[in-house]
Amino acid sequence: MQGWIPALILGIAALLGAVFLYNTVGRGHRASLIVLGAGALTGVAGALLFMLPLNFCTFEQEHDIIDQVFGVLLIAIGMAITLLPARWVLTRLLNKQSFLAVDASPGAFKGIILPFVFLAPTLIILAVFLYYPSLETFRLSTLLARLGAPRTAFVCVDNFTRLVDDSTYFNTVVVTLLISLAIVVIGLILSLFVAVLAYQPVKGARIYRTLLIWPYAISPVVAGVIFLLMFNPTGGIINYGLDSVFGIQIPWLNDPSVAPWAVILASVWKSMGYNILFYIAGLQNVPKDLLEAASIDGANLVRRFLQITIPLLSPITFFLVITNLTYAFFETFGTIDYLTGGGPLNSTTTMMYRIYQIGIRNNDLGKAAAESIILFVMVIGLTVIQFRTSGNQVTYGA
Amino acid sequence: MKRFSLLLAAVAMLLSAIPAFAQEPVDVNVWIAFTDAGRLGWAQDRAAEFNEMFPQYNVIIEGYANYEELFAATALAAEQDSLPAIVQYFEVATQDARDSGYFTSIAEALGDRTEINGLSVNLDDYVAPVSAYYTLDGEFTSMPWNTSSAIWFNNMNYLNEAGVEIPTTWAEVEAACEAIMALENAPEYCFTFPNHGWFFEQWLAQQDAEFANNGNGRDARATEVTFANEAGVAVLEWLNDMMDKGYLYYSGAQGGASWATVDQAFSSQQIAMAAYSSSDTATYTQVGVDNGFEVVASFLPYNDATGWTGNLIGGASLWLTAGLPEEVEDGALSFLVYMTNTENAASWHQVTGYIAIRESAVEALSDEGWFEENPNFRVASDQLSQSTVTTATAGAILGAFPSIRNVVTQAIDTVLLTDEDPATVLQSAQEEANTMLEEYNLLYSE
């Protein structure tokens, strides 16, 4: 690599950083020179955030255009990570605002040390078991590495960019999104339906409710095993029943268009108990007088349900969408492992399951680390979008 | 007075501690990949007998759920310098085990000793295909233990009713299927096999075709896989043909999960024949007895066009950790010899169906009339002893083999479930496998 490339990149980063901070914070301010300097410094720091560990490898000559685009993307992300907080800090510094969002109220700690002492046990555990492994994941994602191998090899961003023209990876992303969407939509609709039924004041309602919540206590792996036995194309109870009643046999696990539904059914069944629990609690909070008033006004059962109960349940639905989505992304993998093993034809290989296959079964740690970072970024993105879009329509109380 | 008695007590304690200290048994840890009572239990029983015979040792056997988990546990233990004395590795991880540097060869550890702790070591007594597989660079490397071969199980009720003989070739399988599926009470499908890479390797070896270059990785480290050769394509084309004709049942399960689906189809009589490992001969024979059908085992059918050269082994062997303290190493070696002695090799065979790995055990079982009474149990050893040992039938040794197997089963999955051309699918699988092997070799070789 020619030596001038990093210099050029850092120069541009400094310029962009300075312009950005000057435009958003410092225009016309007395301290504009300081702002310009700080902007240049944070711009450079942002560019170096990923490029220093990578040693600007994406811009080496033997790397193709995809790698270079990816490198630019990394620089942009790095600069966003440093510049946005810098803007926040600078604005507050220049306007002499407090850094604490909430003013000290009577119950608050006075100093800054004591709260951290109390937080320390949690922070230490998080650092050791979460933050440090996460940083390791970033390091691993640039390597060719195997558990037990005497050495590793640096491969720059190949673990990421090789996925661009990998059609099976693209297929995995689509499968993940479709399966997750189906689990959330079908799961929530069914759960609400069952919750409304279980909420009716019938004899033995408590027993029904307890039984309905049961599947939640079962691990995803056990759910996979139970459904494996039931869905088995030869000798499974479901096909036996279908065959003797309707005379049909469904290739549950060996037809790529059917197998995802087996996974969806098993996962929905598994998560329903949890959803029902929350919906029953939600239904108990729907004010009776509101429903009564509506029925006096002539609203029928369906209308009351659609226009009063469902909007009032929206905070719970919103919460359940997020927890179910997390479940669909990360926890269905135990079910998949035992039920279909990702097959047939990769029709049930979700991103999480693929990471397991690559990292644990194939012992290819670098590629698995790269893919888990992509999954991580995707889930963050989805959650942000969700908070932005559906968050507005949620009604919290009257 | 009080002080005196205290002193006396202390002296008494010391005195009693001395002999105990001298006899403190040495721990010999053994990690194996079985958790079932039949196999883990059998090993633990042998350990208990051994500990009784040799009070200076304390063999502790720990079971892991599967080979992959055991492999990961071993790698982590190595990083923490707490490797057990003996670890079980399955045959495809042989290269990984060699490259790891954790282990020493049995031959080297033995040196020129012909007996250890009074137990006679006779490495020449192991049956030929077994010692061929685990002899690397001319040296007996790891201790064979659970060795199997792929064989063919027939539900004779269907075969007799259709009036067909047990098939020995692919064409005969097809002919038998035609007759069986024409029966009034025909099964759901004619036959099945576990979509496990091992079966592809078996069918390749039968045709004397190699899986990898450099003499299947036995002359030198394998640098390329070659399984997309004519023989490999023939296997996939035959399976595809059988699938299209509706004879082959494919459960959709791959690798380790595929075994159970075959068990279920065979025991519920939804199929008439199945390729399977001889390791479960005992179970398969018993399933027939329990459900009222006769089960006869036979050689794995081969490709008529190329003829039969031989079959390879499967299963696992026991590896001895390098750099153990002398007394632990001797204990570990003694236990390895004890666990695979004539009597125990025979008992292990009878309990499971893994082949009797010692010639003397085979003889003892023959004399006892065991094989006459249980003809299914001799099929695997006959198949192996009639095999011609070539680099193809000795079995491939290469890095990243477990993941390359997954690539192969994926290719079979694609061929069986889509209309794609077997040769093209196998070719791209070979390319993918070559990338894996190349990356593996990059980290290990030189």
Coordinates of N, CA, C and O in Angstrom, one line a residue, chain B residues 278-408:
Chain B
S278 N -22.8 -50.9 11.5 CA -22.8 -52.2 12.2 C -22.8 -52.0 13.7 O -23.1 -52.9 14.5
S279 N -22.5 -50.8 14.1 CA -22.4 -50.5 15.6 C -23.8 -50.8 16.3 O -23.8 -51.0 17.5
D280 N -24.9 -50.8 15.5 CA -26.2 -51.0 16.1 C -26.8 -52.3 15.7 O -28.0 -52.5 15.8
T281 N -25.9 -53.3 15.4 CA -26.4 -54.6 15.0 C -27.3 -55.2 16.1 O -28.4 -55.8 15.8
A282 N -26.9 -55.1 17.3 CA -27.6 -55.7 18.4 C -29.0 -55.1 18.5 O -30.0 -55.8 18.5
T283 N -29.1 -53.7 18.4 CA -30.4 -53.1 18.4 C -31.3 -53.4 17.3 O -32.5 -53.7 17.4
Y284 N -30.7 -53.4 16.1 CA -31.5 -53.7 14.9 C -32.0 -55.1 14.9 O -33.2 -55.4 14.5
T285 N -31.2 -56.1 15.3 CA -31.7 -57.4 15.3 C -32.8 -57.6 16.3 O -33.8 -58.2 16.1
Q286 N -32.6 -56.9 17.5 CA -33.6 -57.0 18.5 C -35.0 -56.4 18.1 O -36.0 -56.9 18.5
V287 N -34.9 -55.3 17.4 CA -36.1 -54.6 17.0 C -37.0 -55.5 16.2 O -38.2 -55.5 16.3
G288 N -36.3 -56.3 15.3 CA -37.1 -57.3 14.5 C -37.8 -58.3 15.4 O -38.9 -58.6 15.3
V289 N -37.0 -58.8 16.4 CA -37.5 -59.8 17.3 C -38.7 -59.2 18.1 O -39.8 -59.9 18.2
D290 N -38.6 -58.0 18.5 CA -39.7 -57.4 19.3 C -40.9 -57.1 18.5 O -42.0 -57.1 19.0
N291 N -40.7 -56.8 17.2 CA -41.9 -56.4 16.4 C -42.3 -57.5 15.4 O -43.1 -57.2 14.5
G292 N -41.8 -58.7 15.5 CA -42.2 -59.8 14.7 C -41.8 -59.8 13.3 O -42.6 -60.1 12.4
F293 N -40.6 -59.3 13.0 CA -40.1 -59.5 11.6 C -38.6 -59.9 11.7 O -37.9 -59.6 12.7
E294 N -38.2 -60.6 10.7 CA -36.8 -61.2 10.7 C -35.9 -60.2 10.1 O -36.1 -59.7 9.0
V295 N -34.8 -59.9 10.8 CA -33.8 -58.9 10.3 C -32.5 -59.7 9.9 O -32.0 -60.4 10.8
V296 N -32.1 -59.6 8.7 CA -30.9 -60.2 8.3 C -29.9 -59.1 7.8 O -30.3 -58.2 7.0
A297 N -28.7 -59.1 8.3 CA -27.7 -58.1 7.9 C -26.9 -58.7 6.7 O -26.7 -59.9 6.6
S298 N -26.5 -57.8 5.8 CA -25.7 -58.2 4.7 C -24.7 -57.1 4.3 O -24.7 -56.0 4.9
F299 N -23.8 -57.4 3.4 CA -22.8 -56.4 2.9 C -23.5 -55.2 2.3 O -24.6 -55.4 1.7
L300 N -22.9 -54.1 2.4 CA -23.4 -52.9 1.8 C -23.4 -53.0 0.3 O -22.3 -53.3 -0.3
P301 N -24.6 -52.9 -0.4 CA -24.6 -53.1 -1.9 C -23.6 -52.1 -2.6 O -23.4 -51.0 -2.1
Y302 N -23.1 -52.6 -3.7 CA -22.0 -51.8 -4.4 C -22.4 -51.5 -5.8 O -23.4 -52.1 -6.4
N303 N -21.7 -50.7 -6.5 CA -21.9 -50.3 -7.9 C -21.5 -51.5 -8.8 O -20.3 -51.8 -8.9
D304 N -22.5 -52.0 -9.6 CA -22.2 -53.1 -10.5 C -21.1 -52.8 -11.5 O -20.3 -53.6 -11.9
A305 N -21.1 -51.5 -11.9 CA -20.3 -51.1 -13.0 C -18.8 -51.1 -12.6 O -18.0 -51.4 -13.5
T306 N -18.5 -50.9 -11.4 CA -17.1 -50.8 -11.0 C -16.6 -52.0 -10.1 O -15.4 -52.2 -9.9
G307 N -17.6 -52.8 -9.6 CA -17.2 -53.9 -8.8 C -16.9 -53.4 -7.3 O -16.9 -52.3 -7.0
W308 N -16.6 -54.4 -6.5 CA -16.3 -54.1 -5.1 C -14.9 -54.3 -4.7 O -14.3 -55.4 -4.8
T309 N -14.3 -53.3 -4.2 CA -12.9 -53.4 -3.7 C -12.9 -53.7 -2.2 O -12.1 -54.5 -1.7
G310 N -13.7 -52.9 -1.5 CA -13.7 -53.1 -0.1 C -14.5 -52.0 0.6 O -14.9 -51.0 0.0
N311 N -14.6 -52.1 1.9 CA -15.3 -51.0 2.7 C -14.3 -50.5 3.7 O -13.4 -51.2 4.1
L312 N -14.6 -49.3 4.2 CA -13.7 -48.7 5.2 C -14.4 -48.8 6.5 O -15.5 -49.1 6.7
I313 N -13.6 -48.5 7.5 CA -14.1 -48.6 8.9 C -14.6 -47.2 9.3 O -14.5 -46.2 8.7
G314 N -15.3 -47.3 10.4 CA -15.8 -46.0 11.1 C -15.6 -46.2 12.6 O -15.1 -47.2 13.0
G315 N -16.1 -45.2 13.3 CA -16.0 -45.4 14.8 C -14.9 -44.5 15.3 O -14.6 -43.4 14.7
A316 N -14.3 -44.8 16.4 CA -13.4 -43.9 17.0 C -12.2 -44.7 17.7 O -12.3 -45.9 17.8
S317 N -11.2 -43.9 18.0 CA -10.1 -44.6 18.7 C -9.7 -43.7 19.9 O -10.2 -42.6 20.1
L318 N -8.8 -44.3 20.7 CA -8.5 -43.6 22.0 C -7.0 -43.1 21.9 O -6.1 -43.8 21.5
W319 N -6.9 -41.8 22.1 CA -5.6 -41.1 22.0 C -5.0 -40.9 23.3 O -5.6 -40.5 24.3
L320 N -3.6 -41.1 23.4 CA -2.9 -40.9 24.6 C -2.2 -39.5 24.6 O -1.5 -39.1 23.7
T321 N -2.5 -38.8 25.7 CA -2.0 -37.4 25.8 C -0.4 -37.4 25.9 O 0.1 -38.3 26.6
A322 N 0.2 -36.5 25.2 CA 1.6 -36.4 25.3 C 2.1 -35.7 26.6 O 1.4 -34.9 27.2
G323 N 3.3 -36.0 27.0 CA 3.9 -35.4 28.1 C 3.3 -35.7 29.5 O 3.3 -34.8 30.4
L324 N 2.7 -36.8 29.6 CA 2.1 -37.2 31.0 C 3.2 -37.6 31.9 O 4.3 -38.1 31.4
P325 N 3.1 -37.5 33.2 CA 4.0 -38.0 34.2 C 4.1 -39.5 33.9 O 3.1 -40.2 33.5
E326 N 5.3 -40.1 34.1 CA 5.5 -41.5 33.8 C 4.4 -42.5 34.3 O 3.9 -43.3 33.7
E327 N 4.1 -42.3 35.7 CA 3.2 -43.2 36.3 C 1.8 -43.1 35.7 O 1.1 -44.1 35.6
V328 N 1.4 -41.9 35.3 CA 0.1 -41.7 34.7 C 0.1 -42.3 33.3 O -0.9 -43.0 32.9
E329 N 1.1 -42.1 32.6 CA 1.2 -42.7 31.2 C 1.1 -44.2 31.3 O 0.4 -44.8 30.5
D330 N 1.9 -44.8 32.2 CA 1.9 -46.2 32.3 C 0.5 -46.7 32.7 O 0.0 -47.7 32.2
G331 N -0.2 -46.0 33.6 CA -1.5 -46.4 34.0 C -2.5 -46.3 32.8 O -3.3 -47.2 32.6
A332 N -2.3 -45.2 32.0 CA -3.2 -45.0 30.9 C -3.0 -46.1 29.8 O -3.9 -46.7 29.3
L333 N -1.7 -46.4 29.6 CA -1.4 -47.5 28.6 C -1.9 -48.8 29.1 O -2.5 -49.6 28.3
S334 N -1.8 -49.1 30.4 CA -2.2 -50.4 30.9 C -3.8 -50.5 30.7 O -4.3 -51.5 30.3
F335 N -4.4 -49.3 31.0 CA -5.9 -49.4 30.9 C -6.3 -49.6 29.4 O -7.2 -50.3 29.1
L336 N -5.6 -48.9 28.5 CA -5.9 -49.1 27.1 C -5.8 -50.5 26.7 O -6.6 -51.1 26.0
V337 N -4.7 -51.1 27.1 CA -4.4 -52.5 26.8 C -5.5 -53.4 27.4 O -6.1 -54.3 26.8
Y338 N -5.8 -53.1 28.7 CA -6.8 -53.9 29.4 C -8.2 -53.8 28.7 O -8.9 -54.8 28.5
M339 N -8.6 -52.6 28.4 CA -9.9 -52.4 27.9 C -10.1 -53.1 26.5 O -11.2 -53.4 26.1
T340 N -9.0 -53.2 25.8 CA -9.1 -53.8 24.4 C -8.5 -55.2 24.4 O -8.1 -55.7 23.3
N341 N -8.4 -55.9 25.6 CA -7.8 -57.2 25.5 C -8.8 -58.2 24.9 O -10.0 -57.8 24.6
T342 N -8.4 -59.4 24.7 CA -9.2 -60.4 23.9 C -10.6 -60.5 24.5 O -11.7 -60.4 23.8
E343 N -10.7 -60.7 25.8 CA -12.0 -60.9 26.5 C -12.9 -59.6 26.3 O -14.1 -59.8 26.0
N344 N -12.3 -58.5 26.6 CA -13.1 -57.3 26.5 C -13.5 -56.9 25.1 O -14.6 -56.3 24.9
A345 N -12.6 -57.1 24.2 CA -12.9 -56.9 22.8 C -14.1 -57.7 22.4 O -15.0 -57.2 21.7
A346 N -14.2 -58.9 22.8 CA -15.3 -59.8 22.5 C -16.6 -59.3 23.2 O -17.6 -59.3 22.6
S347 N -16.5 -59.0 24.4 CA -17.6 -58.5 25.2 C -18.2 -57.2 24.6 O -19.4 -57.1 24.4
W348 N -17.3 -56.3 24.2 CA -17.7 -55.0 23.6 C -18.5 -55.3 22.3 O -19.5 -54.7 22.0
H349 N -18.0 -56.2 21.5 CA -18.6 -56.6 20.3 C -20.0 -57.2 20.6 O -21.0 -56.8 19.9
Q350 N -20.1 -58.0 21.6 CA -21.4 -58.7 21.8 C -22.5 -57.7 22.4 O -23.6 -57.8 22.0
V351 N -22.0 -56.7 23.1 CA -22.9 -55.7 23.7 C -23.4 -54.8 22.7 O -24.6 -54.4 22.7
T352 N -22.6 -54.4 21.7 CA -23.0 -53.3 20.8 C -23.1 -53.8 19.3 O -24.1 -53.5 18.7
G353 N -22.2 -54.5 18.8 CA -22.2 -54.8 17.4 C -21.0 -54.2 16.7 O -20.7 -54.4 15.5
Y354 N -20.2 -53.3 17.4 CA -18.9 -52.8 16.9 C -18.1 -54.1 16.7 O -18.3 -55.1 17.4
I355 N -17.2 -54.1 15.7 CA -16.6 -55.4 15.4 C -15.6 -55.7 16.4 O -15.1 -54.9 17.2
A356 N -15.3 -57.0 16.5 CA -14.3 -57.5 17.5 C -12.9 -57.1 16.8 O -12.6 -57.6 15.8
I357 N -12.2 -56.2 17.5 CA -11.0 -55.6 16.9 C -9.8 -56.5 17.0 O -8.7 -56.2 16.5
R358 N -9.8 -57.6 17.7 CA -8.6 -58.5 17.9 C -8.9 -59.8 17.2 O -10.0 -60.4 17.3
E359 N -7.9 -60.3 16.5 CA -8.0 -61.6 15.8 C -8.4 -62.6 16.9 O -9.2 -63.5 16.7
S360 N -7.7 -62.5 18.0 CA -7.9 -63.6 19.1 C -9.4 -63.5 19.6 O -9.9 -64.5 19.9
A361 N -9.9 -62.3 19.6 CA -11.3 -62.2 20.1 C -12.3 -62.8 19.0 O -13.2 -63.5 19.4
V362 N -12.0 -62.6 17.8 CA -12.8 -63.2 16.7 C -12.7 -64.7 16.8 O -13.8 -65.4 16.8
E363 N -11.5 -65.2 17.1 CA -11.4 -66.7 17.2 C -12.2 -67.2 18.4 O -12.9 -68.2 18.3
A364 N -12.0 -66.5 19.5 CA -12.7 -66.9 20.7 C -14.2 -67.0 20.5 O -14.9 -67.9 20.9
L365 N -14.7 -65.9 19.8 CA -16.2 -65.9 19.6 C -16.6 -67.0 18.6 O -17.7 -67.6 18.8
S366 N -15.8 -67.3 17.7 CA -16.1 -68.4 16.7 C -16.2 -69.7 17.5 O -17.1 -70.4 17.3
D367 N -15.1 -69.9 18.3 CA -15.1 -71.2 19.0 C -16.3 -71.4 19.9 O -16.8 -72.5 20.1
E368 N -16.8 -70.3 20.4 CA -17.9 -70.3 21.3 C -19.2 -70.5 20.5 O -20.3 -70.8 21.1
G369 N -19.1 -70.4 19.2 CA -20.3 -70.6 18.4 C -21.2 -69.3 18.3 O -22.3 -69.3 17.9
W370 N -20.6 -68.2 18.8 CA -21.4 -66.9 18.8 C -21.8 -66.5 17.4 O -23.0 -66.1 17.2
F371 N -20.9 -66.6 16.4 CA -21.3 -66.1 15.1 C -22.3 -67.0 14.4 O -23.1 -66.5 13.6
E372 N -22.3 -68.3 14.7 CA -23.3 -69.2 14.2 C -24.6 -68.9 14.7 O -25.6 -68.9 14.0
E373 N -24.7 -68.6 16.0 CA -26.0 -68.3 16.6 C -26.4 -66.9 16.2 O -27.6 -66.6 16.1
N374 N -25.5 -66.0 16.0 CA -25.8 -64.6 15.7 C -25.2 -64.2 14.4 O -24.2 -63.4 14.4
P375 N -25.6 -64.7 13.2 CA -24.9 -64.4 12.0 C -24.9 -62.9 11.6 O -23.9 -62.5 11.0
N376 N -25.8 -62.2 12.1 CA -25.8 -60.7 11.8 C -24.5 -60.1 12.3 O -24.0 -59.1 11.8
F377 N -24.0 -60.6 13.4 CA -22.8 -60.0 14.1 C -21.5 -60.2 13.3 O -20.5 -59.6 13.6
R378 N -21.5 -61.2 12.4 CA -20.2 -61.4 11.7 C -20.1 -60.6 10.4 O -19.1 -60.6 9.8
V379 N -21.2 -60.0 10.0 CA -21.3 -59.4 8.6 C -20.2 -58.3 8.5 O -19.4 -58.3 7.6
A380 N -20.1 -57.4 9.5 CA -19.2 -56.3 9.4 C -17.7 -56.8 9.4 O -16.9 -56.3 8.6
S381 N -17.4 -57.7 10.3 CA -16.0 -58.2 10.2 C -15.7 -59.0 9.0 O -14.6 -58.8 8.4
D382 N -16.7 -59.7 8.5 CA -16.4 -60.4 7.2 C -16.2 -59.4 6.1 O -15.3 -59.5 5.3
Q383 N -17.1 -58.4 6.1 CA -17.0 -57.4 5.0 C -15.6 -56.7 5.0 O -15.0 -56.5 4.0
L384 N -15.1 -56.4 6.3 CA -13.8 -55.8 6.4 C -12.7 -56.7 6.1 O -11.7 -56.4 5.4
S385 N -12.8 -58.0 6.5 CA -11.6 -58.9 6.3 C -11.6 -59.3 4.8 O -10.5 -59.7 4.3
Q386 N -12.7 -59.3 4.1 CA -12.6 -59.6 2.7 C -12.2 -58.4 1.8 O -12.0 -58.5 0.6
S387 N -12.2 -57.2 2.4 CA -11.8 -56.0 1.7 C -10.3 -56.1 1.3 O -9.5 -56.6 2.0
T388 N -10.0 -55.6 0.1 CA -8.7 -55.4 -0.3 C -8.2 -54.0 0.3 O -8.9 -53.0 0.1
V389 N -7.1 -54.0 1.0 CA -6.7 -52.7 1.6 C -6.0 -51.9 0.5 O -4.9 -52.3 0.0
T390 N -6.6 -50.8 0.1 CA -5.9 -49.9 -0.8 C -6.0 -48.5 -0.1 O -6.6 -48.4 1.0
T391 N -5.4 -47.5 -0.7 CA -5.5 -46.2 -0.1 C -7.0 -45.7 0.0 O -7.4 -45.0 0.9
A392 N -7.7 -46.2 -1.0 CA -9.2 -45.8 -1.0 C -9.9 -46.5 0.1 O -10.7 -45.8 0.8
T393 N -9.7 -47.8 0.3 CA -10.5 -48.5 1.3 C -9.9 -48.3 2.7 O -10.5 -48.6 3.7
A394 N -8.6 -47.8 2.8 CA -8.1 -47.5 4.2 C -8.8 -46.3 4.8 O -8.8 -46.1 6.0
G395 N -9.4 -45.5 3.9 CA -10.1 -44.3 4.4 C -9.3 -43.1 4.3 O -8.0 -43.1 4.5
A396 N -9.9 -41.9 4.1 CA -9.2 -40.7 3.9 C -8.8 -40.1 5.3 O -9.5 -40.3 6.3
I397 N -7.6 -39.4 5.3 CA -7.2 -38.7 6.5 C -7.0 -37.3 6.0 O -6.1 -37.0 5.1
L398 N -7.7 -36.3 6.5 CA -7.5 -35.0 6.1 C -8.1 -34.0 7.1 O -8.9 -34.4 7.9
G399 N -7.6 -32.8 7.0 CA -8.0 -31.7 8.0 C -9.4 -31.3 7.7 O -9.9 -31.4 6.5
A400 N -10.0 -30.7 8.7 CA -11.4 -30.1 8.5 C -12.4 -31.1 8.0 O -13.4 -30.8 7.4
F401 N -12.1 -32.4 8.2 CA -12.9 -33.5 7.7 C -14.4 -33.4 8.2 O -15.3 -33.5 7.4
P402 N -14.6 -33.1 9.5 CA -16.0 -33.1 10.0 C -16.8 -32.0 9.2 O -17.9 -32.3 8.8
S403 N -16.2 -30.8 8.9 CA -17.0 -29.8 8.2 C -17.1 -30.2 6.7 O -18.1 -29.9 6.1
I404 N -16.1 -30.9 6.1 CA -16.2 -31.3 4.7 C -17.3 -32.3 4.6 O -18.0 -32.3 3.6
R405 N -17.5 -33.2 5.6 CA -18.6 -34.1 5.6 C -19.9 -33.3 5.5 O -20.8 -33.8 4.8
N406 N -20.0 -32.2 6.2 CA -21.3 -31.5 6.2 C -21.5 -31.0 4.7 O -22.7 -30.9 4.3
V407 N -20.5 -30.6 4.1 CA -20.6 -30.1 2.7 C -21.1 -31.3 1.8 O -22.0 -31.0 0.9
V408 N -20.6 -32.5 2.0 CA -21.1 -33.6 1.2 C -22.5 -33.9 1.5 O -23.3 -34.1 0.5

